[in-house]
Structures are given as C-alpha cells and as structure tokens.
XYZ file of C-alpha atoms in Angstrom:
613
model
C 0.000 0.000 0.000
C 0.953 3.546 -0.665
C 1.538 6.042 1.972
C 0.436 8.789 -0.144
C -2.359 7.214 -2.076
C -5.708 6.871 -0.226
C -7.462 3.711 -0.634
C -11.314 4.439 -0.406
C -13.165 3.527 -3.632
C -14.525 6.558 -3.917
C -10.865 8.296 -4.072
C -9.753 5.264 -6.856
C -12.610 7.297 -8.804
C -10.564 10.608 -8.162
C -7.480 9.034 -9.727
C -8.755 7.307 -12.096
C -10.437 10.268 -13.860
C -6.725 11.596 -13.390
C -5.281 9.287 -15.202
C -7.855 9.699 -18.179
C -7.265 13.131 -18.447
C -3.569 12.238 -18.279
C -3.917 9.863 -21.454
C -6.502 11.412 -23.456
C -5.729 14.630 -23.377
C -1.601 15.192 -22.048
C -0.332 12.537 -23.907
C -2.704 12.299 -26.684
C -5.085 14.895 -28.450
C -8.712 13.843 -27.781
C -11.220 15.804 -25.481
C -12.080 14.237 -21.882
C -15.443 14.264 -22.148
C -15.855 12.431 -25.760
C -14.323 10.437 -27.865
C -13.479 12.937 -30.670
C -10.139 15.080 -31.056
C -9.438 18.074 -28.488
C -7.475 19.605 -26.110
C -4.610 20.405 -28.603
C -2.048 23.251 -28.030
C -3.979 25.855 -30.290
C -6.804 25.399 -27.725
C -4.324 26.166 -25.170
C -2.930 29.206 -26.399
C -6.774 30.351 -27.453
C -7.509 30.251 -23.719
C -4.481 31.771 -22.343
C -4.848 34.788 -25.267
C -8.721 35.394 -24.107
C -8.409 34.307 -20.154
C -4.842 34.614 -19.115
C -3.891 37.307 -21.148
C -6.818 39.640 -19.911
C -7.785 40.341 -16.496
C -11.125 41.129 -16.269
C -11.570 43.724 -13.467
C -15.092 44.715 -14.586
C -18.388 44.166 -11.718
C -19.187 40.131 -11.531
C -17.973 37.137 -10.275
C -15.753 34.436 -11.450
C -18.104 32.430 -13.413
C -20.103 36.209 -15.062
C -16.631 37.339 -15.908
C -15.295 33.628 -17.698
C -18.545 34.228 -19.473
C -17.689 37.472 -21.204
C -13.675 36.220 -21.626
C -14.681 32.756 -23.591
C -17.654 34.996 -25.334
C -15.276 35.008 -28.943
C -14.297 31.170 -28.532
C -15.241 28.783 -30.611
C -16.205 25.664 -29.239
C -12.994 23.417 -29.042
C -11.630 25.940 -26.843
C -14.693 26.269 -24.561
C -14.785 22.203 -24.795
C -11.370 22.415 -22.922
C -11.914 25.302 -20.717
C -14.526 22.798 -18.916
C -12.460 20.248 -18.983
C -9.856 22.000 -17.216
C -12.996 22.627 -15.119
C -13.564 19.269 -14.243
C -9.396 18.758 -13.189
C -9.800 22.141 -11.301
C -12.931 20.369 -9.022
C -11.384 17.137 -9.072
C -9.659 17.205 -5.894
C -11.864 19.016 -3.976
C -14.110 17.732 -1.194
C -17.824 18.216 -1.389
C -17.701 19.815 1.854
C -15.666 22.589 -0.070
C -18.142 22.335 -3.274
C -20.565 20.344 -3.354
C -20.771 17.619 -6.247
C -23.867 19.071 -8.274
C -22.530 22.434 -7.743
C -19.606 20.922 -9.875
C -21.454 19.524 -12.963
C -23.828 22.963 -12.825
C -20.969 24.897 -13.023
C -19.043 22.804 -15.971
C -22.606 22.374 -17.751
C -23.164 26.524 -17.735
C -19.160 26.421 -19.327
C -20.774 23.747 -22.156
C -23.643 25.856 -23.132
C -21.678 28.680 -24.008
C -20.703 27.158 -27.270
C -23.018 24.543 -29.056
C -21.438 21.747 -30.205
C -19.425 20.610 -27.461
C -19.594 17.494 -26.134
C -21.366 17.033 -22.639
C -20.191 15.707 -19.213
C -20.392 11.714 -19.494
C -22.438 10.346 -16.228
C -19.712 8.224 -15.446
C -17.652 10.900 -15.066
C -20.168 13.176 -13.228
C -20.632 10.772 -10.255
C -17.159 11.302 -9.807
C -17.773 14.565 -8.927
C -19.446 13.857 -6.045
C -16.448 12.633 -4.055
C -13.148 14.740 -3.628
C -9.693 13.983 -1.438
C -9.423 17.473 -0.066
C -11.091 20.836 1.778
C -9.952 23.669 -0.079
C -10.831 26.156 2.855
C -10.515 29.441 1.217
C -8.855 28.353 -1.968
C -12.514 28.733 -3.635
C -11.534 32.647 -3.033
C -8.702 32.213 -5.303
C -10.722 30.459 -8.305
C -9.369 32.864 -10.939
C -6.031 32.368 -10.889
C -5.770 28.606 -10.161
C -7.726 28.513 -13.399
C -5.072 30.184 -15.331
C -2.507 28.501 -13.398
C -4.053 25.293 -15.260
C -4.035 26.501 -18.479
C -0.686 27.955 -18.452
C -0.102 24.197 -17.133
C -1.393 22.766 -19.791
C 0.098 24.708 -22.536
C 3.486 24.343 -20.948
C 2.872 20.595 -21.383
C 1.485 20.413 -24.561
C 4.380 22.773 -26.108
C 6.280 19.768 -25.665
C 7.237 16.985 -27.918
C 5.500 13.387 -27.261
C 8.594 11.771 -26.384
C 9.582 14.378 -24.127
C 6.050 14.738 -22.754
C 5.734 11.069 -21.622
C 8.711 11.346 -19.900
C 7.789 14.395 -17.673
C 4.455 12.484 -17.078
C 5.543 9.241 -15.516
C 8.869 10.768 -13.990
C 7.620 13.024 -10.300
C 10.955 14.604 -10.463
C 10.985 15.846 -13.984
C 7.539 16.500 -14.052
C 7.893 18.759 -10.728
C 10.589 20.538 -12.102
C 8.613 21.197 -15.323
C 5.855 23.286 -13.017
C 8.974 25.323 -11.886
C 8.973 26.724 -15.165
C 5.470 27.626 -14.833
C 4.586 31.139 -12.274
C 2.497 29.666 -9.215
C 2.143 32.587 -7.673
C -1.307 32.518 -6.140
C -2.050 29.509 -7.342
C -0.378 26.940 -5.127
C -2.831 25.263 -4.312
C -3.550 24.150 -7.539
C 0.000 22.830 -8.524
C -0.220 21.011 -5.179
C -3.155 19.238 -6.312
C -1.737 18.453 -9.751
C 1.425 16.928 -8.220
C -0.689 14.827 -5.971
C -3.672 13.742 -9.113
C -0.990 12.582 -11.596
C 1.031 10.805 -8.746
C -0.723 9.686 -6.177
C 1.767 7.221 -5.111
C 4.599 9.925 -4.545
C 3.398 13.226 -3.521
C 0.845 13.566 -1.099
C -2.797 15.241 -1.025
C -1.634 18.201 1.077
C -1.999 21.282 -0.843
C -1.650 24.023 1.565
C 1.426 26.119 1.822
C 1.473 26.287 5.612
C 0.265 23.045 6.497
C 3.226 21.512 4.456
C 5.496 23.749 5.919
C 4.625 22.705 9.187
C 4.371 19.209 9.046
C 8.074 19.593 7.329
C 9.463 21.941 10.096
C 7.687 18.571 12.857
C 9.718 15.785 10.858
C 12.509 17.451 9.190
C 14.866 14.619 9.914
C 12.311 12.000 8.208
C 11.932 14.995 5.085
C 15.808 14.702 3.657
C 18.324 17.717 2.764
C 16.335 21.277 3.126
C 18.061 22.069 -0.511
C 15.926 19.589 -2.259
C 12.998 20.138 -4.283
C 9.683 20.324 -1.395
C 7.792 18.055 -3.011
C 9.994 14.962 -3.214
C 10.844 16.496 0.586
C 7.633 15.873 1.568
C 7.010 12.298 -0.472
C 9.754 10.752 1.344
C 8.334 11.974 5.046
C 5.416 10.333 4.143
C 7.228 6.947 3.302
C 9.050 7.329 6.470
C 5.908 7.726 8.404
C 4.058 5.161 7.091
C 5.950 2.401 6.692
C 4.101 1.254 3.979
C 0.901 2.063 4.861
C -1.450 4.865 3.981
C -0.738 7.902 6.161
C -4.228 9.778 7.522
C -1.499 12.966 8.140
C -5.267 15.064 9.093
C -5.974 12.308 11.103
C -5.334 10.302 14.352
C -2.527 9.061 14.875
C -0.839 12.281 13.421
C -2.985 15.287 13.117
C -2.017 16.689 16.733
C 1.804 15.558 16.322
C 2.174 18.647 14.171
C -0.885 20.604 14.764
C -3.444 22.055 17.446
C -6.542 20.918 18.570
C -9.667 23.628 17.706
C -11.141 25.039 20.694
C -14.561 22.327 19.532
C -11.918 19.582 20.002
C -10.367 20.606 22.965
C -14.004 21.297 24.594
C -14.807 17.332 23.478
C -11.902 15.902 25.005
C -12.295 18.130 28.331
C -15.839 17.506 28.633
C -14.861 13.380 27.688
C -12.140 13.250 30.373
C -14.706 14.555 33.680
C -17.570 12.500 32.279
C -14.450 9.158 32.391
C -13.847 10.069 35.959
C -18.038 10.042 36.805
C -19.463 7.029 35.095
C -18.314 3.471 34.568
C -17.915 1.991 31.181
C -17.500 -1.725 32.455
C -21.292 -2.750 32.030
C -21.880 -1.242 28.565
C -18.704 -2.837 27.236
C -19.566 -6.581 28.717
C -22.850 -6.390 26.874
C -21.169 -5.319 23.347
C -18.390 -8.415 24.133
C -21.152 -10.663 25.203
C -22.971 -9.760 21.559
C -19.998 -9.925 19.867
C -19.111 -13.551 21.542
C -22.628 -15.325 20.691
C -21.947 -13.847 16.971
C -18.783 -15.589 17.080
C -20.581 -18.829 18.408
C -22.886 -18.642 15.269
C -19.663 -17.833 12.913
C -18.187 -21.325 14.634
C -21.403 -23.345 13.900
C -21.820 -22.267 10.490
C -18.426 -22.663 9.263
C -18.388 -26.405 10.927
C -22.005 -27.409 9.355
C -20.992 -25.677 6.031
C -24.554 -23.848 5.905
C -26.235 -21.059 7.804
C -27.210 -21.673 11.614
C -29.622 -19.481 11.556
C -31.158 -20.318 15.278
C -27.991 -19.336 16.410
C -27.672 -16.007 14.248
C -30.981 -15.575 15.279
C -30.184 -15.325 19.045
C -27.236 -13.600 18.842
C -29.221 -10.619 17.108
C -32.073 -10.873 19.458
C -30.368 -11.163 22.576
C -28.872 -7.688 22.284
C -30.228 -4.128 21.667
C -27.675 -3.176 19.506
C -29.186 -3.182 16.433
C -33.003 -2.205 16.683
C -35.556 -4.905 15.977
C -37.121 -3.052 12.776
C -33.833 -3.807 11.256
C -32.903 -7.214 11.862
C -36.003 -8.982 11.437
C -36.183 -8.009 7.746
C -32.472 -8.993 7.500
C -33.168 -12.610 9.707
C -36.022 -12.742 6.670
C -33.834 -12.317 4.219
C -31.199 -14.739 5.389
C -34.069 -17.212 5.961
C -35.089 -17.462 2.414
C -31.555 -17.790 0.491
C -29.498 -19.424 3.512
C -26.915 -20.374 1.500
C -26.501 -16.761 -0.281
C -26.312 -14.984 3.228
C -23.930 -18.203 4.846
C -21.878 -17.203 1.835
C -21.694 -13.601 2.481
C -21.253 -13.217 5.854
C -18.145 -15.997 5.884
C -16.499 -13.714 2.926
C -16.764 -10.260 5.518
C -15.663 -12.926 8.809
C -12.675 -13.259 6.600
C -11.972 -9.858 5.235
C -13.370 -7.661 7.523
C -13.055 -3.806 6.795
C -14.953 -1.458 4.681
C -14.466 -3.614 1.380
C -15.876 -6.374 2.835
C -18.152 -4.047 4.293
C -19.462 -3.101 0.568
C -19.147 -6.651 -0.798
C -21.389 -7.776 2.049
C -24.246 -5.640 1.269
C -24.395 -6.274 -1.995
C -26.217 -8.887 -1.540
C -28.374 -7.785 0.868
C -31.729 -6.264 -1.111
C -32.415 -2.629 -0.307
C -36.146 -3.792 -0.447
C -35.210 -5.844 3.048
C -32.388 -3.196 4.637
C -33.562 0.111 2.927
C -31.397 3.254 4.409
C -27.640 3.152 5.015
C -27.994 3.709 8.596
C -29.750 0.564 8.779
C -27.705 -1.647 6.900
C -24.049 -0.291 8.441
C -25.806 -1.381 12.206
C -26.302 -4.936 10.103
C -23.211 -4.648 9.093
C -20.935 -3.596 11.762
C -22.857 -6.344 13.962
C -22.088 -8.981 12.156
C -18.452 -7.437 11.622
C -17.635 -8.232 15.552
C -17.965 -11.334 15.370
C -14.367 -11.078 13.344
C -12.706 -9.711 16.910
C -14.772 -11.998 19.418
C -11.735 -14.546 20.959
C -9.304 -13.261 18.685
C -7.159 -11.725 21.038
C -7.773 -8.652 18.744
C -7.937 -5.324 20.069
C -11.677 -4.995 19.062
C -11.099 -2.958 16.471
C -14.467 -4.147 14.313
C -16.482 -4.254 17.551
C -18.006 -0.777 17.363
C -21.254 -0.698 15.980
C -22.401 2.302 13.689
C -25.137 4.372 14.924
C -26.488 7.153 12.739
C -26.759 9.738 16.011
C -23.092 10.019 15.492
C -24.104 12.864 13.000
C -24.637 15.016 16.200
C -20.941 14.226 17.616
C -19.534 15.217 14.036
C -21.641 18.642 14.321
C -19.836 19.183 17.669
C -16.628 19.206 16.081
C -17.200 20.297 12.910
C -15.721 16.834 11.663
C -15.717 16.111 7.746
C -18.905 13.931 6.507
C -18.901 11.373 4.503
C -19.137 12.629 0.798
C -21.899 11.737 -0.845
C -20.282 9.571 -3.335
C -19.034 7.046 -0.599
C -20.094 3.958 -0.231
C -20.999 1.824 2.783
C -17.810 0.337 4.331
C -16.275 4.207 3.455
C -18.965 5.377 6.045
C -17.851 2.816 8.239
C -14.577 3.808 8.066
C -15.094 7.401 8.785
C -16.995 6.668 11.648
C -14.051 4.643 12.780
C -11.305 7.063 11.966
C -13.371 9.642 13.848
C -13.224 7.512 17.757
C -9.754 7.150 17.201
C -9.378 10.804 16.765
C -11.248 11.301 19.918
C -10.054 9.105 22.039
C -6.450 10.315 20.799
C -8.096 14.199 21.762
C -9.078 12.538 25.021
C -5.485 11.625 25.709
C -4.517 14.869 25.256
C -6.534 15.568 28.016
C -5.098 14.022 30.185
C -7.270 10.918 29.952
C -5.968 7.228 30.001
C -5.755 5.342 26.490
C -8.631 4.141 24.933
C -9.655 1.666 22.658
C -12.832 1.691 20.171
C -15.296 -0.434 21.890
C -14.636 2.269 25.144
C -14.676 5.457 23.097
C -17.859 4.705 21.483
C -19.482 3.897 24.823
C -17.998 7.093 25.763
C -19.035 8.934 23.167
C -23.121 7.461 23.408
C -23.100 8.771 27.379
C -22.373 12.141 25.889
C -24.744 11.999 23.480
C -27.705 10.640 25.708
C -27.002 10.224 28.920
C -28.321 12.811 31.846
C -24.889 14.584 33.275
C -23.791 12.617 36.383
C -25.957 14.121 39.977
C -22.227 14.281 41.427
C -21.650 17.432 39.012
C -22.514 20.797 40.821
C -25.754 22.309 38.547
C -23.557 24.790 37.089
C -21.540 22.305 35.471
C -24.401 19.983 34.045
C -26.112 22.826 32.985
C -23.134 23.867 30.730
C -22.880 20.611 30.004
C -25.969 20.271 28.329
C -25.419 23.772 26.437
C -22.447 21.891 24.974
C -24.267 18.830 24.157
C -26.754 21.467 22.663
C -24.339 22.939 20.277
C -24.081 25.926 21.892
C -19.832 25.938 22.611
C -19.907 26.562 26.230
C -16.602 24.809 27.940
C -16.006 23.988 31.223
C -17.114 26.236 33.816
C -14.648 27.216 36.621
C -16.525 26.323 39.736
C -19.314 28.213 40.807
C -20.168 30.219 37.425
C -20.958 29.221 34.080
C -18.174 30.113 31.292
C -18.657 31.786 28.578
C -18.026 30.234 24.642
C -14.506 30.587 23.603
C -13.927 33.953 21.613
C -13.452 32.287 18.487
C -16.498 30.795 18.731
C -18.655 33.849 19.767
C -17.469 35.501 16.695
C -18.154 32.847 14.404
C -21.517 32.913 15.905
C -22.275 36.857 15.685
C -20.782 36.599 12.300
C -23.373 33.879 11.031
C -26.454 35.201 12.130
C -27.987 38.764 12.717
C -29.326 37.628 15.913
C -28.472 35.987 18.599
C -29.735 32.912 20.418
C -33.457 33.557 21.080
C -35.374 31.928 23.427
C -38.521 32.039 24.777
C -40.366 30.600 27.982
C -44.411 30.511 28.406
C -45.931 29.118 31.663
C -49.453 28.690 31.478
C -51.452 28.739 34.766
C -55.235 27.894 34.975
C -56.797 31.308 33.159
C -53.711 32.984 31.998
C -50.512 32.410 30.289
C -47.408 34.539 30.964
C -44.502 34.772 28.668
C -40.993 36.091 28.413
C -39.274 37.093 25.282
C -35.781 38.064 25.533
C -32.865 38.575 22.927
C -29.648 40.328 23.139
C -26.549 40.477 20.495
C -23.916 37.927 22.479
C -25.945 36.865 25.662
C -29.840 35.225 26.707
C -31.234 36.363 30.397
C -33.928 35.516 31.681
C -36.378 38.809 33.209
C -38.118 39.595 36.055
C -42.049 40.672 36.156
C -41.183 44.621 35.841
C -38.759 44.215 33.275
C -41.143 41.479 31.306
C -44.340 43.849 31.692
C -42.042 46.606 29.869
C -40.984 44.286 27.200
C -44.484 43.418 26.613
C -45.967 46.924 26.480
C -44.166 47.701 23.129
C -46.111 48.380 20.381
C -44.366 46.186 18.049
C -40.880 44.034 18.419
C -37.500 44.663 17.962
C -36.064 45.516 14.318
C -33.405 42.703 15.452
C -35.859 40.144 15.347
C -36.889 39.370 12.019
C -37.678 35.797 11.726
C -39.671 35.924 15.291
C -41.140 39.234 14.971
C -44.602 38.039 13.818
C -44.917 35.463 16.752
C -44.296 38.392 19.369
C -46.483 40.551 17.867
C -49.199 38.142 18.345
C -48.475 37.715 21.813
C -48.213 41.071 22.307
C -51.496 42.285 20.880
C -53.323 39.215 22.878
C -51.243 39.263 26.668
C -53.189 36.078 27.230
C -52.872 33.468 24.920
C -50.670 32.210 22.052
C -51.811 30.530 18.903
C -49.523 27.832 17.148
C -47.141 29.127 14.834
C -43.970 28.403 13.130
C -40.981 30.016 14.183
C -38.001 29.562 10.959
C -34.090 29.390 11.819
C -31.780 28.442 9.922
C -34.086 26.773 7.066
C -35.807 24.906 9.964
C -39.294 24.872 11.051
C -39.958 25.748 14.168
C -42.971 25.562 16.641
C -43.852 27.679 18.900
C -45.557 26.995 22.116
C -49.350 26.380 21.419
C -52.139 27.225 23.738
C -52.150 23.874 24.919
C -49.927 24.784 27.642
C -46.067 24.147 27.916
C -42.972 25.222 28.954
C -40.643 25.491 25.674
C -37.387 26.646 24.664
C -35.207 27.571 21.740
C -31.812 28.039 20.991
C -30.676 29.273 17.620
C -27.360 28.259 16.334
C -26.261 30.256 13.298
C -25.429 28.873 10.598
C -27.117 25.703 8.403
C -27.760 22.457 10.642
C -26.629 24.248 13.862
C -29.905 24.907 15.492
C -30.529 22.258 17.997
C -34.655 20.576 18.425
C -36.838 22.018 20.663
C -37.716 20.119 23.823
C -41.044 20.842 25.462
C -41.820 19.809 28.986
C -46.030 19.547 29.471
C-alpha cells in the first residue's frame, strides 16, 4: 500500500479520472469528455490569449466574468476550458463544493458554445467525491484557473517523447511546473502533483500546512536544498511504513498541529464524564454480543450452511441493532441461507470497509432500505471477526447514525456523498480514534474503540452525572446542545470561547433567542428576551415593559410576527412556526407548555426544541 495514495473507492474514482485526463488529453489529443479530437495546443494558447492574457476587473464574479472572456471562442476551446474545469474540481471535497454544484458549473461552461460534447455520467458521479477541503482556496478560483491553463500549454508545447517522460517521472515532471509562475495559485500545482502521482506526492496542498508538518519531521523529510515536493514524499514513506498515512488524522494530526477550541471542549468535557461514570457494564454487553456472533460464525463454518437459530439469538439477545432492522435482514437470510452463509463468511474473513461493501451487496435494499440501517447490520455482524481473537476490538463498534450530532460538535468532515458503505464505516471509525487520541490529550488514560464509542453514546444521551454541581451539568448540556460553552470554573458558568462567539455573531444577525411561556389555569405569561452575544432571563417589571411595546425589535426578524401576536393578545398564544436556519420551528401552542429555543447560526446548527407539558 501507498503512503500517499488513499485507498477508499470513492478516491480510486478521483485518480482514475486523473489518469484519463492524463492519457486522453496530455499525452494524446482527444477531449475528456468524448471520444473525438481536443485539447490540442492551439486550444491552449486560445484560452491563455482570451483568459490569461486579460484580467477582467469589470463588476461580476468568477463564473459572469469567464462568461464574457470565452464569449469570442469557438467551441474546441470552450470544450477544454470545462475540462480544465472538471481537473480544477477534481480534488476538492464536497464539503468545499458540493458535487452538483460541480457539474452545474461545468454544464453553464458547455452551453456557451453549441457543439461541445457534454459531461459523461460516469464521469459526473465522480464529482461527487473529492480527497481534499480547499478552505478558502474557492476565493482564489481565478487564478488557479489560469494557473491550469498555463499548465497545460506548458505541457502540450512539448514533444511526445519528451512529454511522456515528464508524465511518468515526479521529479521531472515537478521541475517542469517550476517553469510555470504559481504565484497565487499553489494550491492548484499542489493538487496536480498529488492527481498525476498519487503514489509519490501527497494530497496536502496548503502552503502552511506543508510547511509545518516539514518543520515537525525534518529529519524523516531529507536535505532542506531539495525540491519540497519529493521532501515531503519521502516523510510520508518514512511515516508510514508502507501504509497509507491519515497525516489530518489520528494518529498524526495533533503531532504537528493544534486541537480547535470544539476539540479541545470534546476531550475536556470526555475526560470529567471518564472520571463520573463506569464503562464496564456497557462494554460486557457489546463483548457478550460480539461472543454469541462468534458462536454462530463457529457453527456455520463447521455445518458448512447457515445456523440461523444461532444467528438468530445472537441478534435478538442484544439491543444493539433495533428490531425493525434485523427482522427483515433474519427474513432475508431465511429465504436464500446459502446466499447470506456465503456472504457473511467472505466479511468474517476480510473484515473492513471492502468487505463491508461486498457484504451488502447482496443484501436487497427492499429488506435493509437506508444506510444507517444496513451499516448497524453490518458492523454487527463485523464483531464477530474480533470476538476470541485476542484482537484489540477494532471491528467491535457498531455504527449508529446519532453520530451525526458528535460530528456537528466538532465540525468533523462527513462522509461525501459519493461514498459507499464500508467508506462510512470507516469514517466513523477514523473519527473515535481521533477522539479518544483528543481525550489523551486531556489528560485521559488510552482508549480503545469499543470504550470510546461507549464514551461517546453517554455524551450523546445520557443525563450529566448528579455528582456534578448544577452549574456544570447545565453547561454541560449547552455543549451537548451545540451551543460551545466549555467547562465552567466552579461556581459560574463560562462563557463560549472567543473564536467561537465571533463565528456565531458573524453567522447570524441575531443571537440565540429563546422564549419561555408558563401557562397557569386562566392565563398564560410569557418572556421574550434577545440580546446580540448573551440570553437572560427577566423579572415581572422588566417582562411587563418588554411586553408593552407596540411592536418588536427591528433585530428580530424571523420571530417578529410570533411576538407581535403575543403582544397584541397578553393572554394566549396561537400555534405558529418560528423559521431558523431553514428549519421549522414551533412555537408553544395554547395547549400549555414550557418550551425553549436556541438558535445556532449557521445551516444544521440549530438544535430541536424540547417541550416539557
């Protein structure tokens, strides 16, 4: 395995649309996206005369002003300008750009012109995976475009001979993009390095992050005269031994860089709930699972057919995976025993997210319909591989879906939308080992999987321990909530990090609003409050003054219609819909409750209401 090259499926896309572009339209002269002749060196030169060559400094944005430079093109040329496109949005993660964003864009470049030849579907699904976050590289769009086509041209100005050399050698080819200017556009020669060899230069494309994690292992990196590149291909190698190196990932992401204040916040708020609560009883149940699964692995290998009593009890003697899922699954396995014996020995014997994917391929979608679902099958059955093994139960976990709310808490990276199964498996893996490595930075002891998810579900679901004073499990639950708050020095409650309050005010025009109504037997009272940075709750005086205004606050514009309601009625409120954040949300009714909101800015940051009757 490469250290440098990243083995999800969905990545072996990335490269592999590489290497076409490499073949079809470096080395040879035929267009990308069909099968007819293109990208040739006049093409080149067209674009850098009408792109390049003029900077458009008029009023638009990148895409309005390519429009007006590619307006005297004739089609060939536009046919490669989208081409170069698609290489430009190759690399990049859909949590940078999202994958129909990508074929929009390239589509709008193909219109310009008719004749050209459109996107081919199996080259559009690519789109909707990526290998990295460009951060604020989408900022510098116009000139890692022309860095591409002066790329190209540089490349195609060459003769064949000369040009397959500089393609399948990293250090000839590296010092060819010295003779090309990358100022500003980093980034995107970075990438290109890392597309056409995948199995020497690695996907980090940011200036300071490779000039940090070169500064951390500069004895692994070689002489500081050589070319950075090769530098940085041969740290890699040294790290990984062979194997693929996650450098943005556990074990290595904080051996050269910080945790964010979200991470830091996790592990702190990890390590005091570790010193409250035991972990012993929720781990013997997962092992006790994962033990009768192995006892129905034994049986079935020894009879040479499904024991499907035994799978049976093994699945129904645990809560692990929720009864609406496995007894379609048990169905399924009941009618084509020897299919399912078939594929669960193949993933007992190659467990991992391959086997992950080649496992539920046979499993109809009409029996185990959404992903969530069949990854809980999945990752099930997948223990049985550690059960007596002496292995450090590193298949054991089982996927839950209200993991989403732990990434959320840390901003961690999703799964893209072009990843399969076992690659959601395998994020969901990759992301307790970055915790419990963040935990250890905290000052906790070493844990494994099987603890950190247990862990991690407490935090999730759990009430805060009664030992905690009710300062500190109230801004516990804040955190839980989304709302940032670390932990509070005894006796008060601390306030978000500054980083994060300005990320909030920055987001949103207000801040978090909340209201409380208490109904008594004829009358309801209510209390609206909302300040920029900080909730409070008011007493009566201050509450009757609120509620004497003629109309709301101009700083309230989503909840400006509920309070004028209230305000014109003082007694009762009717049900309404309050919107945050592209949410729905309901206000109290006159049913009677006692309900609260808290508005995160920003999409998918505003937690659910909870209403106590």
């Amino acid at each position: 395995m490469s250290a440098t090259r990243d083995p999800r499926p969905s990545a072996g896309k990335v490269y592999a649309a590489a290497q076409r572009w490499r073949d079809r339209c470096l080395l040879d002269d035929r267009g990308l996206f069909g099968d007819g002749p293109g990208s040739s060196l006049g093409d080149g030169q067209a674009l850098v005369a009408a792109y390049v060559g003029q900077l458009d400094t008029g009023a638009g944005d990148f895409w309005v002003k390519l429009r007006r430079q590619l307006a005297g093109l004739g089609p060939t040329a536009v046919q490669l300008a989208a081409e170069l496109l698609y290489v430009h949005f190759l690399i990049a993660h859909t949590s940078s750009t999202k994958g129909a964003t990508k074929q929009k864009r390239i589509n709008e470049v193909l219109a310009y012109q008719p004749g050209t030849a459109p996107l081919p579907p199996e080259l559009a699904t690519v789109l909707d995976g990526g290998l990295v976050r460009l951060g604020p590289g989408n900022g510098h769009r116009p000139r890692l475009f022309a860095y591409l086509i002066e790329v190209f041209v540089a490349i195609k100005s060459l003769p064949i001979e000369e040009r397959r050399e500089f393609l399948t050698d990293p250090g000839r080819f590296v010092r060819l993009l010295d003779t090309v200017d990358a100022q500003g556009a980093a980034m995107q020669r970075h990438a290109l390095e890392h597309l056409l060899f995948p199995d020497e230069f690695p996907a980090v494309i940011s200036i300071q992050d490779r000039a940090t994690i070169l500064r951390r292992w500069s004895d692994l990196a070689g002489p500081a005269d050589e070319h950075e590149g090769l530098r940085l291909a041969r740290l890699f190698r040294g790290l990984g031994g062979g194997d693929f190196v996650r450098i943005y990932h556990a074990p290595w992401r904080w051996r050269w860089d910080e945790p964010s204040p979200a991470w830091r916040m996790l592990g702190e708020w990890g390590r005091l709930l570790l010193e409250a609560v035991d972990l012993g009883p929720e781990r013997h149940h997962k092992i006790d699972a994962a033990e009768r699964l192995a006892a129905a692995r034994v049986s079935t290998d020894r009879a040479g057919s499904l024991d499907l009593p035994a799978l049976r009890a093994a699945f129904q003697g645990t809560n692990l995976v929720a009864w609406q899922v496995d007894q379609p699954f048990l169905a399924w396995a009941a009618e084509h025993p020897q299919e399912a014996a078939g594929r669960l020995r193949a993933l007992w014997t190659d467990p991992g997210p391959r086997g992950i994917d080649e496992f539920l391929a046979g499993v109809p979608v009409t029996h185990v319909p959404t992903n969530g679902a069949r990854l809980s099958i999945a990752s099930f059955v997948l223990s049985a591989a550690d059960a007596g093994a002496g292995r450090a139960y590193e298949w054991l976990p089982i996927f839950r879906a209200d993991m989403e709310k732990a990434y959320r808490l840390v901003e961690y990276t999703r799964p893209q939308p072009g990843a399969t199964d076992g690659e959601r498996y395998d994020v969901f893996l990759q992301f307790l080992d970055d915790v419990a490595d963040v935990l250890e930075r905290s000052g906790a002891p070493r844990l494994d999987r099987l603890d950190t998810q247990g862990l991690l579900w407490m935090m999730l679901n759990e009430e805060p321990p009664t030992a905690w004073s009710p300062v500190r499990r109230e801004a516990f639950l804040n955190w839980r909530n989304g709302l940032g708050t670390p932990v509070p020095a005894e006796g008060r409650l601390s306030r978000p990090p500054r980083k994060l309050r300005q990320r909030r005010s920055a987001r949103s025009r207000i801040s978090p609003l909340s209201c409380s109504c208490r109904r008594s037997s004829s009358t309801t009272s209510c209390s609206w409050y909302g300040t920029r940075g900080r909730s409070s709750s008011m007493d009566r005086p201050a509450q009757a003054r609120l509620t004497s205004r003629a109309s709301s606050p101009s700083g309230w514009p989503v909840a400006r219609p509920a309070y004028d309601s209230y305000s014109s009625t003082r007694r009762t409120r009717t049900r309404t819909s309050w919107r945050g954040c592209g949410r729905a949300r309901e206000s109290p009714g006159s049913t009677g409750s006692t309900a609260r909101w808290s508005r995160w800015p920003g999409p998918r940051r505003t937690t659910r209401p909870t209403t106590t009757c």
